[in-house]
Short mmCIF file of C-alpha atoms and ligand atoms in Angstrom, two decimals:
data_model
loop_
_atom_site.label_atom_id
_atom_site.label_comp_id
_atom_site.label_asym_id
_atom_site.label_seq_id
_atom_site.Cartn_x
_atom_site.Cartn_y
_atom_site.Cartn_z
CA UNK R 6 16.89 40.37 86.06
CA UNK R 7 17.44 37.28 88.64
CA UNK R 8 18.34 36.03 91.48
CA UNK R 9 19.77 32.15 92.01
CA UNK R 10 18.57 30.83 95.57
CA UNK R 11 19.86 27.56 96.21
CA UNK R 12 18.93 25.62 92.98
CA UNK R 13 16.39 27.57 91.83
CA UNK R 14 16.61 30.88 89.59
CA UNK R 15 14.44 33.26 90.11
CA UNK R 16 13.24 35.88 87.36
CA UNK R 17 11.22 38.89 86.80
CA UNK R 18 10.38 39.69 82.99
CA UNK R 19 7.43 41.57 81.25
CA UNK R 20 4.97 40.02 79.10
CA UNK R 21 1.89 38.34 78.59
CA UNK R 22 1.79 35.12 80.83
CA UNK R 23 -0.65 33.35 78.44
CA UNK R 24 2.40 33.07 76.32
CA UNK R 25 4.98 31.52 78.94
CA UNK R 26 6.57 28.41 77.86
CA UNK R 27 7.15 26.97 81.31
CA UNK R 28 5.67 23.59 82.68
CA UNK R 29 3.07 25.71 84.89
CA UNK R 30 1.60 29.12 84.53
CA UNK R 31 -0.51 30.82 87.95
CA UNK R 32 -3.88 31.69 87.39
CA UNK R 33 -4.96 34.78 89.78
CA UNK R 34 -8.37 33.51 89.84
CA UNK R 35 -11.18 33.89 91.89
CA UNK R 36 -12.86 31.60 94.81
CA UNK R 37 -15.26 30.45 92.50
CA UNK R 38 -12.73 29.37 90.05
CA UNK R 39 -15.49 31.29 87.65
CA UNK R 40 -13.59 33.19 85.62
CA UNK R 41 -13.10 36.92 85.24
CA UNK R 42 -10.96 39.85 84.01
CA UNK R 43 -7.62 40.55 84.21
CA UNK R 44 -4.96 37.50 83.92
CA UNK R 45 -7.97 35.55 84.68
CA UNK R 46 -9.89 36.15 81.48
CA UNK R 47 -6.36 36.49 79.55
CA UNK R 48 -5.62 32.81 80.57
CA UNK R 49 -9.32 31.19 79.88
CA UNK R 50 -9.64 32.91 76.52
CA UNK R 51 -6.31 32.01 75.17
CA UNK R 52 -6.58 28.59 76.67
CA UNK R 53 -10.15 27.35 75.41
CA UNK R 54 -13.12 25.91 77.47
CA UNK R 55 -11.48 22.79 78.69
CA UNK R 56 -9.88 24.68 81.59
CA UNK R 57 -13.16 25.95 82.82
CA UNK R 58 -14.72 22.70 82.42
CA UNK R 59 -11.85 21.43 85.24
CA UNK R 60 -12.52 24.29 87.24
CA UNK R 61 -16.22 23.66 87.37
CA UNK R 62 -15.74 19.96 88.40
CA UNK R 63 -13.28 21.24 91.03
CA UNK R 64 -16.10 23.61 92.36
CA UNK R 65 -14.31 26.12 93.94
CA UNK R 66 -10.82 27.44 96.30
CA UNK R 67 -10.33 29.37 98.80
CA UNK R 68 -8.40 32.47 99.14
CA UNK R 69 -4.65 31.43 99.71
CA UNK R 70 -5.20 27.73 98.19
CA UNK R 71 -4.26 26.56 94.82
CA UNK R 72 -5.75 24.16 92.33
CA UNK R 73 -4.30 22.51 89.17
CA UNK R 74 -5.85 21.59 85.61
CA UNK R 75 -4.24 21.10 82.52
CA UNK R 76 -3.21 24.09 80.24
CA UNK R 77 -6.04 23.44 77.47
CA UNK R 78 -4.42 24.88 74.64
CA UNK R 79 -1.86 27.36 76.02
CA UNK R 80 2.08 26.08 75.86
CA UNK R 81 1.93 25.55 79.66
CA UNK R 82 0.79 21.84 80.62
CA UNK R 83 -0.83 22.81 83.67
CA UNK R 84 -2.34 26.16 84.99
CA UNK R 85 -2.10 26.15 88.88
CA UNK R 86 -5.27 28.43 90.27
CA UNK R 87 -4.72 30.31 93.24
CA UNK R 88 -6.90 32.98 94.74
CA UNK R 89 -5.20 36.03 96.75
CA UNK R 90 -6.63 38.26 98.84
CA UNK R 91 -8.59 41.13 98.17
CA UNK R 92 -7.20 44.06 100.20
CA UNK R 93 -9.15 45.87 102.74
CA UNK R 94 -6.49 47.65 104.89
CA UNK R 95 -3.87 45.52 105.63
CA UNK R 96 -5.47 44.14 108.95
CA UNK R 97 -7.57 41.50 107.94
CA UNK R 98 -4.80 38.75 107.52
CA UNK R 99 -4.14 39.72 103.59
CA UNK R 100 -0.08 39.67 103.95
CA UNK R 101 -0.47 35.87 105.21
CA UNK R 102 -2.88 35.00 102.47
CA UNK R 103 -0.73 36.14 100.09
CA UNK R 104 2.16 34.61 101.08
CA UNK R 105 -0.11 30.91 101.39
CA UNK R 106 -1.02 31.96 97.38
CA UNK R 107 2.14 31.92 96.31
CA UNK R 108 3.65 29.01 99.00
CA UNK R 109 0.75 27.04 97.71
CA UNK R 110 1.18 27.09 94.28
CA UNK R 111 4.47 26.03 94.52
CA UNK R 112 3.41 23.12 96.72
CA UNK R 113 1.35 22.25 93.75
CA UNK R 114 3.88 22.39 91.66
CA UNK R 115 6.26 19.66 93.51
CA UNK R 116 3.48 17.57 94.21
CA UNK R 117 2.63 17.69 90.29
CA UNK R 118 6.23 17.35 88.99
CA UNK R 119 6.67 20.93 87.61
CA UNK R 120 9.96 22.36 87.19
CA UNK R 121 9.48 25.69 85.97
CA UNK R 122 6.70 27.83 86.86
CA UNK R 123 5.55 30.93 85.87
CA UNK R 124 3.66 33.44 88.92
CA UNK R 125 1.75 37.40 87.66
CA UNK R 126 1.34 39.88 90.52
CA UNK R 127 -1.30 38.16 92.34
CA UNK R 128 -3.88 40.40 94.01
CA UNK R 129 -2.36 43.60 92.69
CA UNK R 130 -5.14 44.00 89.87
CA UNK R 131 -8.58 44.11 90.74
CA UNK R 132 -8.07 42.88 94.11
CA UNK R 133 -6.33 46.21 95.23
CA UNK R 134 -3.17 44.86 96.72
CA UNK R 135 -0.69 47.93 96.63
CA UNK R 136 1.92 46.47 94.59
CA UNK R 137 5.48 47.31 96.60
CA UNK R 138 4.01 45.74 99.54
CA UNK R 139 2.73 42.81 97.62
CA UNK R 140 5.93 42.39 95.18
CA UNK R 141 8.01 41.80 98.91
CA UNK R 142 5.82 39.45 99.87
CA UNK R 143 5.80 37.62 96.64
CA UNK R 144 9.90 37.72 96.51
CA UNK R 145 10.55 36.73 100.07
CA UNK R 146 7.80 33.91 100.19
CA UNK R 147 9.31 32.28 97.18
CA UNK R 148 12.70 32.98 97.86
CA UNK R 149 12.25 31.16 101.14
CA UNK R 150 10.38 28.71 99.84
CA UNK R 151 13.62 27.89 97.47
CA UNK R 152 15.82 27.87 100.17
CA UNK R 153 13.90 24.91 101.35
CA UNK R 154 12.72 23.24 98.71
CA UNK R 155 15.00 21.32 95.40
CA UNK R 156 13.27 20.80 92.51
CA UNK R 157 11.76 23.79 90.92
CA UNK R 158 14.80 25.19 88.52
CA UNK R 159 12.77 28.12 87.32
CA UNK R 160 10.55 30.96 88.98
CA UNK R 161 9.24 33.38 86.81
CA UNK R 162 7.40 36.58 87.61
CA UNK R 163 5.59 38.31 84.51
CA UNK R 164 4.72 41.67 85.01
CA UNK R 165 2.34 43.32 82.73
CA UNK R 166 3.06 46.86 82.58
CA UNK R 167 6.56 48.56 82.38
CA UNK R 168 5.54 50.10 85.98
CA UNK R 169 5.21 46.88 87.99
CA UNK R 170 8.35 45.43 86.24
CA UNK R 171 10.35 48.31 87.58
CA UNK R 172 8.60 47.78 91.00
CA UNK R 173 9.54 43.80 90.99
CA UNK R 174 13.07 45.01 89.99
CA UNK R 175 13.53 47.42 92.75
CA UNK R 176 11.93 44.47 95.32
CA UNK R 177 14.86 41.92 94.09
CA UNK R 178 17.47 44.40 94.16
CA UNK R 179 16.51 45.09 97.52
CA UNK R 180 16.35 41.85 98.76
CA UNK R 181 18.91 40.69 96.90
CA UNK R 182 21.29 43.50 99.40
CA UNK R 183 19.83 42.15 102.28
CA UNK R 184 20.94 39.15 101.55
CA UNK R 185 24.46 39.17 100.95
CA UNK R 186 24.87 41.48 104.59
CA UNK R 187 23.32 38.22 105.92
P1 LIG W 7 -6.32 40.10 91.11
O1 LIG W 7 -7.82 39.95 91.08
O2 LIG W 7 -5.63 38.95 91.85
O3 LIG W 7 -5.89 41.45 91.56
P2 LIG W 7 -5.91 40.79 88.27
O4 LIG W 7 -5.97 39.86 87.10
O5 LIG W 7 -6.92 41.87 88.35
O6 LIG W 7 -5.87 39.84 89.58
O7 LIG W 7 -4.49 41.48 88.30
C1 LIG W 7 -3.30 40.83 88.70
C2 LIG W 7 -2.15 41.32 87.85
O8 LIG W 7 -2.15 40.62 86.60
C3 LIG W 7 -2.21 42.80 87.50
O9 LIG W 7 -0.93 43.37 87.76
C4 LIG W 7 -2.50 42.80 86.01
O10 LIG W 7 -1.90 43.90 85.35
C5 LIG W 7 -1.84 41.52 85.57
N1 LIG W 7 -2.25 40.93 84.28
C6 LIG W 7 -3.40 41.09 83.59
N2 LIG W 7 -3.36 40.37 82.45
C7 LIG W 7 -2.14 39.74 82.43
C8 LIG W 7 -1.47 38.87 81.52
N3 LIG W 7 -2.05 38.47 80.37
N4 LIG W 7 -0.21 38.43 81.83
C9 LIG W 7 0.38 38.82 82.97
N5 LIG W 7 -0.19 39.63 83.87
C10 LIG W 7 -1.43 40.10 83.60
#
């Protein structure tokens, strides 16, 4: 399923983003840029120690920044880090940090030449984002950012599970409506 928003189409498929062809992939990583489970762990162990070796020089981001190092030895040329937040109850700023993770990355990704990116659900893992909420955010964030914004052709959301592909579907749909009564 996709959506075109100016020059940019935008996609939601399932799979494994440690396999994702595009020029960037989005890690879901922590502050400390140390590593963990989830996409996190997926993306260091199929992409070798080299990308942790950037991350350590780097130090460290803060929740909604993003970071870039190379791809090590995934497909992807560069992995763009970006930390969401974790969610306590929807009052302590976590829909604005959310939207800065995914604005951010793609700020990254002009500033670094990448044309097609690939995003997961950030903070809807371990971080406890409830994923409806989170999958609007993510959709309307980079469908403005689009609308502003030439040179990314392709945005990419891969879901994981069957369950938060049908969510991301229902978000775009959605949005998609609200869009054309514009
Ligand atoms: P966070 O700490 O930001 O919540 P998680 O890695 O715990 O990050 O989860 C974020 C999302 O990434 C979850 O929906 C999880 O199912 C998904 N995920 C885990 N591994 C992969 C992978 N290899 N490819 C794509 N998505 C993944």
């Amino acid at each position: 399923m996709s959506a075109k928003v100016g020059k940019t189409i935008i996609s939601i498929v399932r799979g494994d983003i440690t396999e994702e062809d595009t020029d960037a992939i989005v890690n879901a990583a922590n502050s400390k840029l140390a590593g963990g489970g989830g996409v996190d762990g997926a993306i260091h162990r199929a992409g070798g120690p080299a990308i942790m070796e950037e991350c350590r020089k780097i130090g460290g981001c803060p929740a909604g920044e993003a970071v870039v190092t190379s791809g090590g030895n995934l497909k992807a040329r560069h992995i763009i880090h970006t930390v969401g937040p974790i969610y306590r109850d929807g009052r302590h700023g976590e829909r604005e940090l959310l939207a800065n993770a995914y604005r951010n990355s793609l700020k990254r990704a002009l500033e670094n030449g990448i044309k097609s990116i690939a995003f997961p659900s950030i903070s809807t893992g371990a971080y406890g984002y409830p994923i409806r909420e989170a999958s609007r955010i993510a959709l309307q964030t980079v469908m403005g950012f689009a609308e502003e914004h030439e040179g990314i052709t392709t945005i990419r959301f891969v879901l994981f599970s069957d369950r938060d592909l049908g969510i991301y579907r229902e978000t775009l749909a959605n949005l998609r409506n609200i869009n054309r009564k514009c």
